[in-house]
Coordinates of C-alpha atoms (C1' of nucleotides) in Angstrom, one line a residue:
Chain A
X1 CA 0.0 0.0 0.0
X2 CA 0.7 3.9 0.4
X3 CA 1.9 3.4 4.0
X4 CA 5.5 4.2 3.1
X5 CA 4.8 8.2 2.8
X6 CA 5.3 9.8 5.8
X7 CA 2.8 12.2 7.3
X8 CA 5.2 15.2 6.4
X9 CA 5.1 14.4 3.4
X10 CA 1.3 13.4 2.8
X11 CA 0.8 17.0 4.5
X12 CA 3.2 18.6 1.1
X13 CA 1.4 16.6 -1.5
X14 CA -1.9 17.8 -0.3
X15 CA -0.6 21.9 -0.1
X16 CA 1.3 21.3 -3.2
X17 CA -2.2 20.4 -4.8
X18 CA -3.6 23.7 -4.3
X19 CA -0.1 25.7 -3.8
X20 CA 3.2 26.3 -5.5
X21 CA 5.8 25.6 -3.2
X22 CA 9.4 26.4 -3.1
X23 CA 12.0 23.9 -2.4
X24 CA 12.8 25.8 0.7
X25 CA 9.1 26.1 2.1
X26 CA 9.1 22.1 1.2
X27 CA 12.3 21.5 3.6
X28 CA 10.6 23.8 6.3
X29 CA 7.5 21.5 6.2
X30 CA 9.4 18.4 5.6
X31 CA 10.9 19.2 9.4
X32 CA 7.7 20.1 11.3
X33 CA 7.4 17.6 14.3
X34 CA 4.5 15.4 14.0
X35 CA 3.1 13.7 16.4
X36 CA 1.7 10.1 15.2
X37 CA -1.1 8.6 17.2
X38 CA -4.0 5.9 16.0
X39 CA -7.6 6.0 16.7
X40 CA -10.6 3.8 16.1
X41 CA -13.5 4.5 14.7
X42 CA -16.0 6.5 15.8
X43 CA -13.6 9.0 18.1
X44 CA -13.1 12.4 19.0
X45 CA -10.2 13.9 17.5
X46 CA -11.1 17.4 18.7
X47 CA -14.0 18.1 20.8
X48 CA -16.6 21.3 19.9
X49 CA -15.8 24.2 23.1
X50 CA -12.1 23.4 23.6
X51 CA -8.9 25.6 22.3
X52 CA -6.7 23.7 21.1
X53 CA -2.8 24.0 21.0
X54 CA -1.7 22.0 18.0
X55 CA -3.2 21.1 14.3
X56 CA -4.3 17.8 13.4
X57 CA -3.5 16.0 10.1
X58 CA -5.2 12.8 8.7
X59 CA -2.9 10.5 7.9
X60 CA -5.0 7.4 6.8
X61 CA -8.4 6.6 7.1
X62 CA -11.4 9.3 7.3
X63 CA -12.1 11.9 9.7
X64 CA -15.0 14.4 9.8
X65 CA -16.5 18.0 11.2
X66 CA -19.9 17.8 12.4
X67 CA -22.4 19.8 15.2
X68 CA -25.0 18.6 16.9
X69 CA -27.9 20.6 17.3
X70 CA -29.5 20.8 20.8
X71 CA -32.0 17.8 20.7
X72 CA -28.8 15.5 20.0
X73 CA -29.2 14.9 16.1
X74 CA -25.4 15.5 14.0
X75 CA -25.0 17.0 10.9
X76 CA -21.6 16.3 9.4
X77 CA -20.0 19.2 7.4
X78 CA -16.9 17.7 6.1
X79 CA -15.1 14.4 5.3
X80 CA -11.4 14.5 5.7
X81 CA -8.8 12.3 3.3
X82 CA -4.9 11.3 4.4
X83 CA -3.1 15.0 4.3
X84 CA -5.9 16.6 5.0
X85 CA -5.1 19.5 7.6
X86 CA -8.8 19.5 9.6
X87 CA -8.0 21.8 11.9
X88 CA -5.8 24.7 10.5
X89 CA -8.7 27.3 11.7
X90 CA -7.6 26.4 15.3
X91 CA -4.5 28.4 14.7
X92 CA -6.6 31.8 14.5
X93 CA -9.5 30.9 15.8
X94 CA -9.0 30.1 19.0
X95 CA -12.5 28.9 20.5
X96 CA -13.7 25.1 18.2
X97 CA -17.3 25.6 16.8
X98 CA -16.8 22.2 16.0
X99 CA -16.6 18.8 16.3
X100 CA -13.8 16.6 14.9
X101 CA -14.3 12.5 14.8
X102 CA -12.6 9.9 13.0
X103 CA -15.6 8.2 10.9
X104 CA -12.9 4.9 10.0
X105 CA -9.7 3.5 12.1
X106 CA -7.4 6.5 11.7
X107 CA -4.1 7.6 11.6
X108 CA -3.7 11.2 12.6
X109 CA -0.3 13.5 13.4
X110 CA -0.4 16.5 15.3
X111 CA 1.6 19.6 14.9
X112 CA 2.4 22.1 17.8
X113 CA 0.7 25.8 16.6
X114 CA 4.0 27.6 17.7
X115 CA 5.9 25.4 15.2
X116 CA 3.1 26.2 12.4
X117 CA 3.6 29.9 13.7
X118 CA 7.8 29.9 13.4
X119 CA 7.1 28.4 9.8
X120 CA 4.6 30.7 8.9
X121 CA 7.0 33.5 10.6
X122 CA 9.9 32.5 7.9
X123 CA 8.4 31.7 4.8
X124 CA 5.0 34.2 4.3
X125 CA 3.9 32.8 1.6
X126 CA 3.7 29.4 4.1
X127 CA 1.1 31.7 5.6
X128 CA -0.6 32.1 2.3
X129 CA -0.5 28.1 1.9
X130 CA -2.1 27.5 4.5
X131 CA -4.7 30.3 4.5
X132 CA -5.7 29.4 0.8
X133 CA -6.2 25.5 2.4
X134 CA -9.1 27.1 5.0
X135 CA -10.0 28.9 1.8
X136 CA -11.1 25.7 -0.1
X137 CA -12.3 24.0 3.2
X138 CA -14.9 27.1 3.0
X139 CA -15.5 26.3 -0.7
X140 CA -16.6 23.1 -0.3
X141 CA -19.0 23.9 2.6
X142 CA -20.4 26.2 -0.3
X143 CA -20.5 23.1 -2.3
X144 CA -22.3 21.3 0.4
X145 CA -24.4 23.8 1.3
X146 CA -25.9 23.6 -2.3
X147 CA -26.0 19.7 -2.4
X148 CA -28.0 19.9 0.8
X149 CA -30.5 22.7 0.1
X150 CA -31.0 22.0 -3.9
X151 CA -30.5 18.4 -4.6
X152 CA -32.7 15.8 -3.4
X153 CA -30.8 12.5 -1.8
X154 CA -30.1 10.2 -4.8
X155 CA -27.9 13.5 -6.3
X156 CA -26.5 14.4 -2.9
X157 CA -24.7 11.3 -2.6
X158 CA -23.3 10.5 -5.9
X159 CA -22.0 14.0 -5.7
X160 CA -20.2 13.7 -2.6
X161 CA -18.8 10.3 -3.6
X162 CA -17.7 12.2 -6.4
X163 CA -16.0 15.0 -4.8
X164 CA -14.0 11.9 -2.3
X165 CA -12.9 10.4 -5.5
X166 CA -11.3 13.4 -6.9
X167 CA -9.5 14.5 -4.0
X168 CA -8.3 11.0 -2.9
X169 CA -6.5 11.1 -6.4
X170 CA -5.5 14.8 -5.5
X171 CA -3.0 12.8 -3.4
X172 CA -2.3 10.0 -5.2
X173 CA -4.9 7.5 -3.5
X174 CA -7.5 5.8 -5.0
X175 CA -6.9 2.8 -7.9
X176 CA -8.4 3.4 -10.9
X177 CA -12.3 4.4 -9.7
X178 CA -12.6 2.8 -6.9
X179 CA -11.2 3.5 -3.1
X180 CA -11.3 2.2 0.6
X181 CA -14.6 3.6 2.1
X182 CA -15.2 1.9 5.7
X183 CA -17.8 4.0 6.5
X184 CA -21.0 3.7 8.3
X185 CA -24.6 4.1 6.4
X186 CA -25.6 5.5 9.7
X187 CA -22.5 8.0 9.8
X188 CA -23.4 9.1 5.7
X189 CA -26.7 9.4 6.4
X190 CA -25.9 12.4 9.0
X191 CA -23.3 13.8 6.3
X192 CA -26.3 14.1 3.7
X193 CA -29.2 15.0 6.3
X194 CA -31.1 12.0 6.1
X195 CA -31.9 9.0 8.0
X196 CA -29.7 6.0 7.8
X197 CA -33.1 4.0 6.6
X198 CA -33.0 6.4 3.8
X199 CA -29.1 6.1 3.2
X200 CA -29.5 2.4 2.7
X201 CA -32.3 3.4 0.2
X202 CA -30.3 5.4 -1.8
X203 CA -27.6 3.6 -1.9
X204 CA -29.7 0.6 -3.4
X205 CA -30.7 2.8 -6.0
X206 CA -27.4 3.7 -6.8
X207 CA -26.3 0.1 -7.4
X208 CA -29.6 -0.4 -8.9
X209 CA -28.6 2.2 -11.7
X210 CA -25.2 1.1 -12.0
X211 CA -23.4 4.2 -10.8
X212 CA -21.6 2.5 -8.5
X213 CA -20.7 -0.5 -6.5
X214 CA -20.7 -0.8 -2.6
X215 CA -19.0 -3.4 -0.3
X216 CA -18.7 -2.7 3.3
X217 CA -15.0 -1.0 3.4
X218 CA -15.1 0.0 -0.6
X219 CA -16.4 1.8 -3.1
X220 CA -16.1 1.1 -7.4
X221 CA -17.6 3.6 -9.1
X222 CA -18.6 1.6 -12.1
X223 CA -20.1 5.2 -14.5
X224 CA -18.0 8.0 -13.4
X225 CA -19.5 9.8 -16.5
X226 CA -23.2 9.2 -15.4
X227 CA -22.2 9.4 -11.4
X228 CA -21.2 13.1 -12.3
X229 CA -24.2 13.8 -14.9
X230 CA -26.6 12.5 -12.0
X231 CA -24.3 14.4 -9.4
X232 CA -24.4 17.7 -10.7
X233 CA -20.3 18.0 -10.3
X234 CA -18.0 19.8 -11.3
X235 CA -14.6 20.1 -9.4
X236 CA -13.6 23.4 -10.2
X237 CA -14.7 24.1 -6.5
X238 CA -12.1 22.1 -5.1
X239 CA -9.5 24.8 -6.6
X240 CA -6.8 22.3 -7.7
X241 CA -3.7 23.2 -9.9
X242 CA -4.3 20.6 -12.1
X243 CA -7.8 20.5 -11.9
X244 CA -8.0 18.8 -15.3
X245 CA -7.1 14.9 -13.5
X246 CA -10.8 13.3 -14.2
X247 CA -10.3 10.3 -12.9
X248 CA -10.4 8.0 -16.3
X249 CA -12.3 10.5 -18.6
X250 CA -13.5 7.4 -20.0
X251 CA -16.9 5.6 -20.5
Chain B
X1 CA -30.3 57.2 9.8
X2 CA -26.9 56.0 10.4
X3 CA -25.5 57.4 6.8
X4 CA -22.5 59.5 8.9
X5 CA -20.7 56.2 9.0
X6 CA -17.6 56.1 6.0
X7 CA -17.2 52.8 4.3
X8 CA -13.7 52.6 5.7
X9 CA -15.1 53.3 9.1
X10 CA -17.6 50.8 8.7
X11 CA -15.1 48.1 7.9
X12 CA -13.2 48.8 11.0
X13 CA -16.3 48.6 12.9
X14 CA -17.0 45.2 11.7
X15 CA -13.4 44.2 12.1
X16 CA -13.2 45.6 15.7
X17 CA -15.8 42.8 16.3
X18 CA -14.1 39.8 15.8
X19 CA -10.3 41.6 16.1
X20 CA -8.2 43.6 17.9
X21 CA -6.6 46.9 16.0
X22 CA -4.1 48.9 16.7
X23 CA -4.3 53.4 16.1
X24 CA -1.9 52.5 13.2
X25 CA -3.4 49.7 11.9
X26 CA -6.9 51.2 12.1
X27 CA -5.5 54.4 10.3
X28 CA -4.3 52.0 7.2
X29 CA -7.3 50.3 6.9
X30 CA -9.6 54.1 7.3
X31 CA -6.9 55.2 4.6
X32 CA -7.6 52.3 2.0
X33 CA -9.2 53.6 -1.0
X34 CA -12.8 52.6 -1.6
X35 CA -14.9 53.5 -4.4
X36 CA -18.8 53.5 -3.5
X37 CA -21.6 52.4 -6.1
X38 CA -25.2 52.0 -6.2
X39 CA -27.1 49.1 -6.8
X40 CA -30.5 47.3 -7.0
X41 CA -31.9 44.7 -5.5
X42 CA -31.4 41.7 -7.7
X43 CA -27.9 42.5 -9.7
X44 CA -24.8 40.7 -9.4
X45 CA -21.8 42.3 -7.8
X46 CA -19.9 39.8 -8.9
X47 CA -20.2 36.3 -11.1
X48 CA -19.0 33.0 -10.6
X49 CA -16.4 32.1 -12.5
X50 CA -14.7 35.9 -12.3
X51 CA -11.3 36.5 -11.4
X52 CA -12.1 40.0 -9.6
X53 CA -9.1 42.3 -8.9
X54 CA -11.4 44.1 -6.4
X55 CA -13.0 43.1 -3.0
X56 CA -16.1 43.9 -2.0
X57 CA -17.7 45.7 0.7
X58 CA -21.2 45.9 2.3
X59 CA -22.3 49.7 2.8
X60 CA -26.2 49.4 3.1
X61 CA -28.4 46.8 2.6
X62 CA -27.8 43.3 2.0
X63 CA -25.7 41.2 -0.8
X64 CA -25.5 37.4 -0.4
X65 CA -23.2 34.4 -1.6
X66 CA -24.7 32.0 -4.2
X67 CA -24.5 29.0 -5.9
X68 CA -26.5 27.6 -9.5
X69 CA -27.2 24.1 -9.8
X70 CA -26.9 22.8 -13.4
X71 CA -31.0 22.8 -13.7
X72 CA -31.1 26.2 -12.4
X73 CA -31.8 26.5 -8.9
X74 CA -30.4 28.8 -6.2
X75 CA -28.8 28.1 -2.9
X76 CA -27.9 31.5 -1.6
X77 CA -24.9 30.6 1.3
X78 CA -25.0 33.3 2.8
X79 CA -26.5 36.9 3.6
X80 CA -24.1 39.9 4.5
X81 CA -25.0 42.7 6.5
X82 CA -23.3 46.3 5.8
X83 CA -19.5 46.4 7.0
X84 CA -18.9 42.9 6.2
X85 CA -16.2 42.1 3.3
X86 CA -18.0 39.0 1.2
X87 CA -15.0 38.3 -1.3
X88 CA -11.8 38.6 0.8
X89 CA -11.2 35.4 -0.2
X90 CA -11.1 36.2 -3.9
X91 CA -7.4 37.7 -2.4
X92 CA -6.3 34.0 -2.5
X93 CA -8.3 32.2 -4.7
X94 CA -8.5 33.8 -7.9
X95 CA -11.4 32.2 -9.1
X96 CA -14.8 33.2 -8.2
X97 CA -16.4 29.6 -7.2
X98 CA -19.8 31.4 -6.5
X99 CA -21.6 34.5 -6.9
X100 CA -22.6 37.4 -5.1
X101 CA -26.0 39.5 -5.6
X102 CA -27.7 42.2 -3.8
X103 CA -31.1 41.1 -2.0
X104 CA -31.9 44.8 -1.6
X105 CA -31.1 48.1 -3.1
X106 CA -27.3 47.9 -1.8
X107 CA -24.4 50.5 -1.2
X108 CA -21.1 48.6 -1.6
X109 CA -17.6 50.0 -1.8
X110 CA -15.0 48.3 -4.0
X111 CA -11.5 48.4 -2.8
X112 CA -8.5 47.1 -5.1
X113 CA -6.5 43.7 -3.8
X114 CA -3.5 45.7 -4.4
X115 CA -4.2 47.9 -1.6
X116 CA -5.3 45.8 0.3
X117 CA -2.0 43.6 -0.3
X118 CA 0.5 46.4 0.6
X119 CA -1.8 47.0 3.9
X120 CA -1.2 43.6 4.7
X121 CA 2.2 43.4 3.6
X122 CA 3.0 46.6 6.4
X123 CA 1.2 45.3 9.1
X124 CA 1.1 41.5 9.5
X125 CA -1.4 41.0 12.1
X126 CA -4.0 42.9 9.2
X127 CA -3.6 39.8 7.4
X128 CA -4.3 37.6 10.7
X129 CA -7.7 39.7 10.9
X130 CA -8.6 39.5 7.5
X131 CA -8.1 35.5 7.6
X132 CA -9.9 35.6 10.6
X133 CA -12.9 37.1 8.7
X134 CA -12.5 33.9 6.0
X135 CA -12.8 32.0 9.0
X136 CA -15.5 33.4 10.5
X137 CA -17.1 32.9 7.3
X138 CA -16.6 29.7 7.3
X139 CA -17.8 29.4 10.6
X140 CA -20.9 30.4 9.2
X141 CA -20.9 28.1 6.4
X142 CA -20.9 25.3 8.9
X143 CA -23.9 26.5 11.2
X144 CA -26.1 27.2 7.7
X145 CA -25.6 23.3 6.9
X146 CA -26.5 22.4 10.4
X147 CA -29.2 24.6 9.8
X148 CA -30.0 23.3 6.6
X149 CA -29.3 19.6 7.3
X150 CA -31.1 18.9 10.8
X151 CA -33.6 21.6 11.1
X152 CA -36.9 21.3 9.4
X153 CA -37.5 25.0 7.9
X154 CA -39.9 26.6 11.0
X155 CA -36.7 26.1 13.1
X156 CA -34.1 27.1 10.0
X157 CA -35.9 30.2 9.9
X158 CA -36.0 31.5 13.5
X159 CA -32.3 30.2 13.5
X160 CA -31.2 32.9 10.7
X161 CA -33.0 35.7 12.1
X162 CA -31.0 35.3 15.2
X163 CA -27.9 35.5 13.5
X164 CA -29.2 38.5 11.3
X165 CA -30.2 40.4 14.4
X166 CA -26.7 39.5 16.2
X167 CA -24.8 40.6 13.4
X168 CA -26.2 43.7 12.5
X169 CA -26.1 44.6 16.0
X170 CA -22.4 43.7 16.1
X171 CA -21.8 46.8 13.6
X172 CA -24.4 49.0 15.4
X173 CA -27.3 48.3 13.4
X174 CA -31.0 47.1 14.5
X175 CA -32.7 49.5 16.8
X176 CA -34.2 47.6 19.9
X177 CA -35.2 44.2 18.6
X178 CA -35.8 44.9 15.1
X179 CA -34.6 45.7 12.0
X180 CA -34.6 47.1 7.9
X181 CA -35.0 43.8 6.2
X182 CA -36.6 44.7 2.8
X183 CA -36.4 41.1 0.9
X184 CA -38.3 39.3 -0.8
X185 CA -39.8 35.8 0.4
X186 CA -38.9 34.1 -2.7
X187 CA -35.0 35.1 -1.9
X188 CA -35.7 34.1 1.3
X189 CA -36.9 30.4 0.7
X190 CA -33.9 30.2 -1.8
X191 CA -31.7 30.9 1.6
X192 CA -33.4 28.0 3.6
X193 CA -33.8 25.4 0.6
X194 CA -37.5 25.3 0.7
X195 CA -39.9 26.7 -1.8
X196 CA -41.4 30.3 -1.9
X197 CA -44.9 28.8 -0.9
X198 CA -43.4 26.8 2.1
X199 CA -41.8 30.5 2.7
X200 CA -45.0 32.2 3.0
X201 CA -46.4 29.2 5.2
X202 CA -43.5 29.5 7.4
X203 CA -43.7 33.5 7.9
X204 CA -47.5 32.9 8.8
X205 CA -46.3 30.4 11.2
X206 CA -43.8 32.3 13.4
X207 CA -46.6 35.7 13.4
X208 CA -48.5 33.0 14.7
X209 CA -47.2 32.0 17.3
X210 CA -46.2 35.6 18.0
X211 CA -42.0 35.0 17.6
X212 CA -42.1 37.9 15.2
X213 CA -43.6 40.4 13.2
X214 CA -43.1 40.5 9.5
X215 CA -43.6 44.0 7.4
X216 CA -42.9 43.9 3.9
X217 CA -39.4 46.0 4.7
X218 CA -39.0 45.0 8.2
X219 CA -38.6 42.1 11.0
X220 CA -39.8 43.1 14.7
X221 CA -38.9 40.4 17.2
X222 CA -41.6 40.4 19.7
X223 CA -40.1 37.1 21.8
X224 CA -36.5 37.3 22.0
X225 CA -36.0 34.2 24.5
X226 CA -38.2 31.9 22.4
X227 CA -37.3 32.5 18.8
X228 CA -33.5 31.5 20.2
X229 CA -35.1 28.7 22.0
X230 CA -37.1 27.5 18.5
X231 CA -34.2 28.9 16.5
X232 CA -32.0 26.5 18.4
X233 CA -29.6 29.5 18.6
X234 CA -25.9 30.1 20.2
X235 CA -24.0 33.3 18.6
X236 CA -20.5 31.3 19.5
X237 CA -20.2 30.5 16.5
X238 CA -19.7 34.1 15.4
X239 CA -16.8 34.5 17.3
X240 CA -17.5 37.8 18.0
X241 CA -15.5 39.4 20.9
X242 CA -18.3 40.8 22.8
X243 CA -20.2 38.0 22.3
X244 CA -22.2 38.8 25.4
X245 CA -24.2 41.4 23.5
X246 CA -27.2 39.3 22.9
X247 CA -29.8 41.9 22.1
X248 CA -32.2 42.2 25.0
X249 CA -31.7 39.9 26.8
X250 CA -35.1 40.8 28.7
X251 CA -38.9 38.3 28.5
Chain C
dC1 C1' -21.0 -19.8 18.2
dG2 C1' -23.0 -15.8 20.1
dG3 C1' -23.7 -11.1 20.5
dA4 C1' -23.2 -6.5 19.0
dC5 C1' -23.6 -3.8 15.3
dA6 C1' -25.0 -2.6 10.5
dT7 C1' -28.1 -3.2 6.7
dT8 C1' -32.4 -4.0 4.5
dT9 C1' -37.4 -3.9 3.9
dG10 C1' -42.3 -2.7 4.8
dA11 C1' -46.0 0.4 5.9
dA12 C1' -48.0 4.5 7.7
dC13 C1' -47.1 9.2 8.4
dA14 C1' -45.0 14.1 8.0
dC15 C1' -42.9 17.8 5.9
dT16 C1' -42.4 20.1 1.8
dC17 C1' -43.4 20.5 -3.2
dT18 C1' -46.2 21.4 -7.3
dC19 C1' -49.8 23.5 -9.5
dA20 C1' -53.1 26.8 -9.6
dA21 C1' -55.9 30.6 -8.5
dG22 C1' -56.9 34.6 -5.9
dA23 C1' -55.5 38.6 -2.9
dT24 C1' -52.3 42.1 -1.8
dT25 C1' -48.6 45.3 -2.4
dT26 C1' -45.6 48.1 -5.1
dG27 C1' -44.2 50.9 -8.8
dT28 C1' -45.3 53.8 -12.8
dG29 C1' -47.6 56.8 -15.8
dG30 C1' -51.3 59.8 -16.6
Chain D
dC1 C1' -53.7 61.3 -6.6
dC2 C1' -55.7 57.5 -9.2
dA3 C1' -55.4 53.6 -12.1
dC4 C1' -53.3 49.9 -13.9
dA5 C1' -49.6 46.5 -14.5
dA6 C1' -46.2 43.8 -12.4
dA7 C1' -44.5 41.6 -8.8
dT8 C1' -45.2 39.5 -4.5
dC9 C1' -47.7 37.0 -1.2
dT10 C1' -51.4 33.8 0.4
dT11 C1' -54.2 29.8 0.3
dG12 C1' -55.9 25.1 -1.1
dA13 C1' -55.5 20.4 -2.6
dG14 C1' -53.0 16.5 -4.2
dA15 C1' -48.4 14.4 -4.9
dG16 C1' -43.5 13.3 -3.5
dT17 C1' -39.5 12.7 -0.9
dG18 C1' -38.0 11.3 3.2
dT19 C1' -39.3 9.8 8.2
dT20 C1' -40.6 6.8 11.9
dC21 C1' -41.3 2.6 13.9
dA22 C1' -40.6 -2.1 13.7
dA23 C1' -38.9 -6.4 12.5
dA24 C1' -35.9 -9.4 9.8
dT25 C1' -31.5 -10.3 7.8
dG26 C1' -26.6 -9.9 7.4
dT27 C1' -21.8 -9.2 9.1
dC28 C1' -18.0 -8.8 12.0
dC29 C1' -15.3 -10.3 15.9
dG30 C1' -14.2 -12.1 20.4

DNA sequence: CGGACATTTGAACACTCTCAAGATTTGTGG
DNA sequence: CCACAAATCTTGAGAGTGTTCAAATGTCCG
């Protein structure tokens, strides 16, 4: 597998997908200390209410934002791939307004803030990196904010399977069209604002159209072609430098 | 009226509610050069798919972020209020990934990223406040799925007003527990993800049970305590300074 | 093998939509 | 200042999408 990158490294793919970098501002990252630790499923990473003192990257496996509202139910805002930076927000904003969970077994690092603030202190345009990262993570809340008020459940969820698929290739994961998706119906169906009796619905349908294919811990996206037409998507959202890497333009 | 207010003062008056200026830094940003226009309710300020080489900001009325799906409906993402900056993120990310209208005959100021840039560039800790705006935004983003997600629209409704009535008293706007809020219903429902009937419905709903009072140009809130309660509100998410300014806090 | 957890399926119900018509408000020109 | 047109808002009735409740089936792991 992939498990021979290391999570400084992980961390420069993903910036370098939506950032120049110079070789310099590459070595700087390269020698950030990580701390490595592993969580199950189902875990808080971050809890909503607390201030924390160091960023979190994903590593492997999938981690999420989410809020609750006051009668207990969870909406999930965001679903986090390996070199994904969750978290960056904390650095400015002190006070978490949010929840982060691992939704699979995870493998996450964290980075001290002041060692993300010397960085940022020596290379500015480090500071521009990593602002134009919360930048797309507030892009593709716009994105979700449209899936959720405008398209009805069937289109919801081939679009966001879409969107995973394109920036697990972003960094160089996902074979050919299919990827490692160990997720719960129940912990999708709170990502797309519907009930998990519904999730298992649409997810029937999906396979029942031939869009895709679904296993427990994997999904094969058998139409990428139709899966987009039906998911309304269009990745220009995602603001990648080479945002012309369709996975297979084929079919 | 409250038309003494400059644009640049304005700005730092929303900025003073989520930062901390310095004299200096507040005399670069009331030295930025804006240039004010006119608009009416309905026109684009800017489209998606731009690469502006301005930002934007809110002088009077309202302007809101938007996205088209590919059959031609609208999600608007969210509603500014005057002093707020909609497009600082077009600083970074060159290319407009939505769109932003007026809701209401608007005053807006336009002020060129190049200012802006050498503002930044002199005093560092500008930048910090204007990526703390983007994050705020974002912030914002993430309550508005919540909203949209886990709320069924009665609740998704008193929820916004809260925030509209938070914000705009942030910047010193809204007398007592009301305010100016000349837009249309069928803007509205395009805000919540529900149709302009289900709007109406919903309006006749909260009179109803006396949470508010709706004029054609303005919302009175006539039970403070119960439209947060329904709204399922907390302005933490804000991350306004002050945040114990909730207005009235009285019945 | 057993138990916890996850998925599937059915049926009745609820929230919201669509379509359609009528009422009200706003803006404009005379 | 009135009259009329255009836009907005309201209301009703039937149809959909998604929910709730409940039970059955399937899957993973100790």
């Amino acid at each position: 597998m992939t498990h021979s990158i290391s999570p400084n490294d992980l961390m420069i793919r993903r910036l370098k997908s939506i950032n120049t970098l110079s070789r310099e501002e590459e070595q700087a990252l390269a020698d950030l200390p990580v701390q490595v630790a592993s969580l199950e499923s189902g875990r808080d990473i971050v809890r909503m209410g607390e201030r924390p003192s160091h960023c979190c990257i994903v590593i492997a496996g999938f981690s999420c934002v989410y809020k609750l509202t006051s009668d207990g139910s969870r909406q999930i805002m965001a679903i986090h791939v390996p070199g994904d930076i969750p978290d960056i927000q904390s650095l400015h904003l002190g006070l978490m307004d949010f929840g982060l969970a691992s939704l699979s077994p995870c493998t996450v690092g964290y980075i001290p803030h002041d060692a993300i603030r010397r960085v940022c202190e020596r290379f500015p345009s480090l500071t521009v990196a990593l602002w134009r990262e919360t930048l797309v993570d507030a892009a593709i809340y716009r994105d979700w904010l449209l899936n959720l008020g405008q398209r009805e459940a069937f289109s919801r969820v081939a679009h966001l399977l879409c969107e995973l698929l394109v920036r697990l290739k972003a960094v160089g994961l996902g074979d050919d069209d299919s990827f490692n998706f160990p997720i719960t119906q129940l912990d999708l169906a709170d990502a797309f604002g519907i009930t998990s009796v519904h999730m298992s619905r649409v997810y029937s349908a999906l396979r029942a159209d031939r869009l895709i294919d679904v296993s427990r811990t994997r999904i094969s996206v058998i139409d990428w072609q139709k899966l987009q037409a039906v998911g309304d998507f269009d990745p220009s959202y995602l603001h990648l430098l080479s945002s012309d890497i369709p996975p297979r333009p084929s079919r």
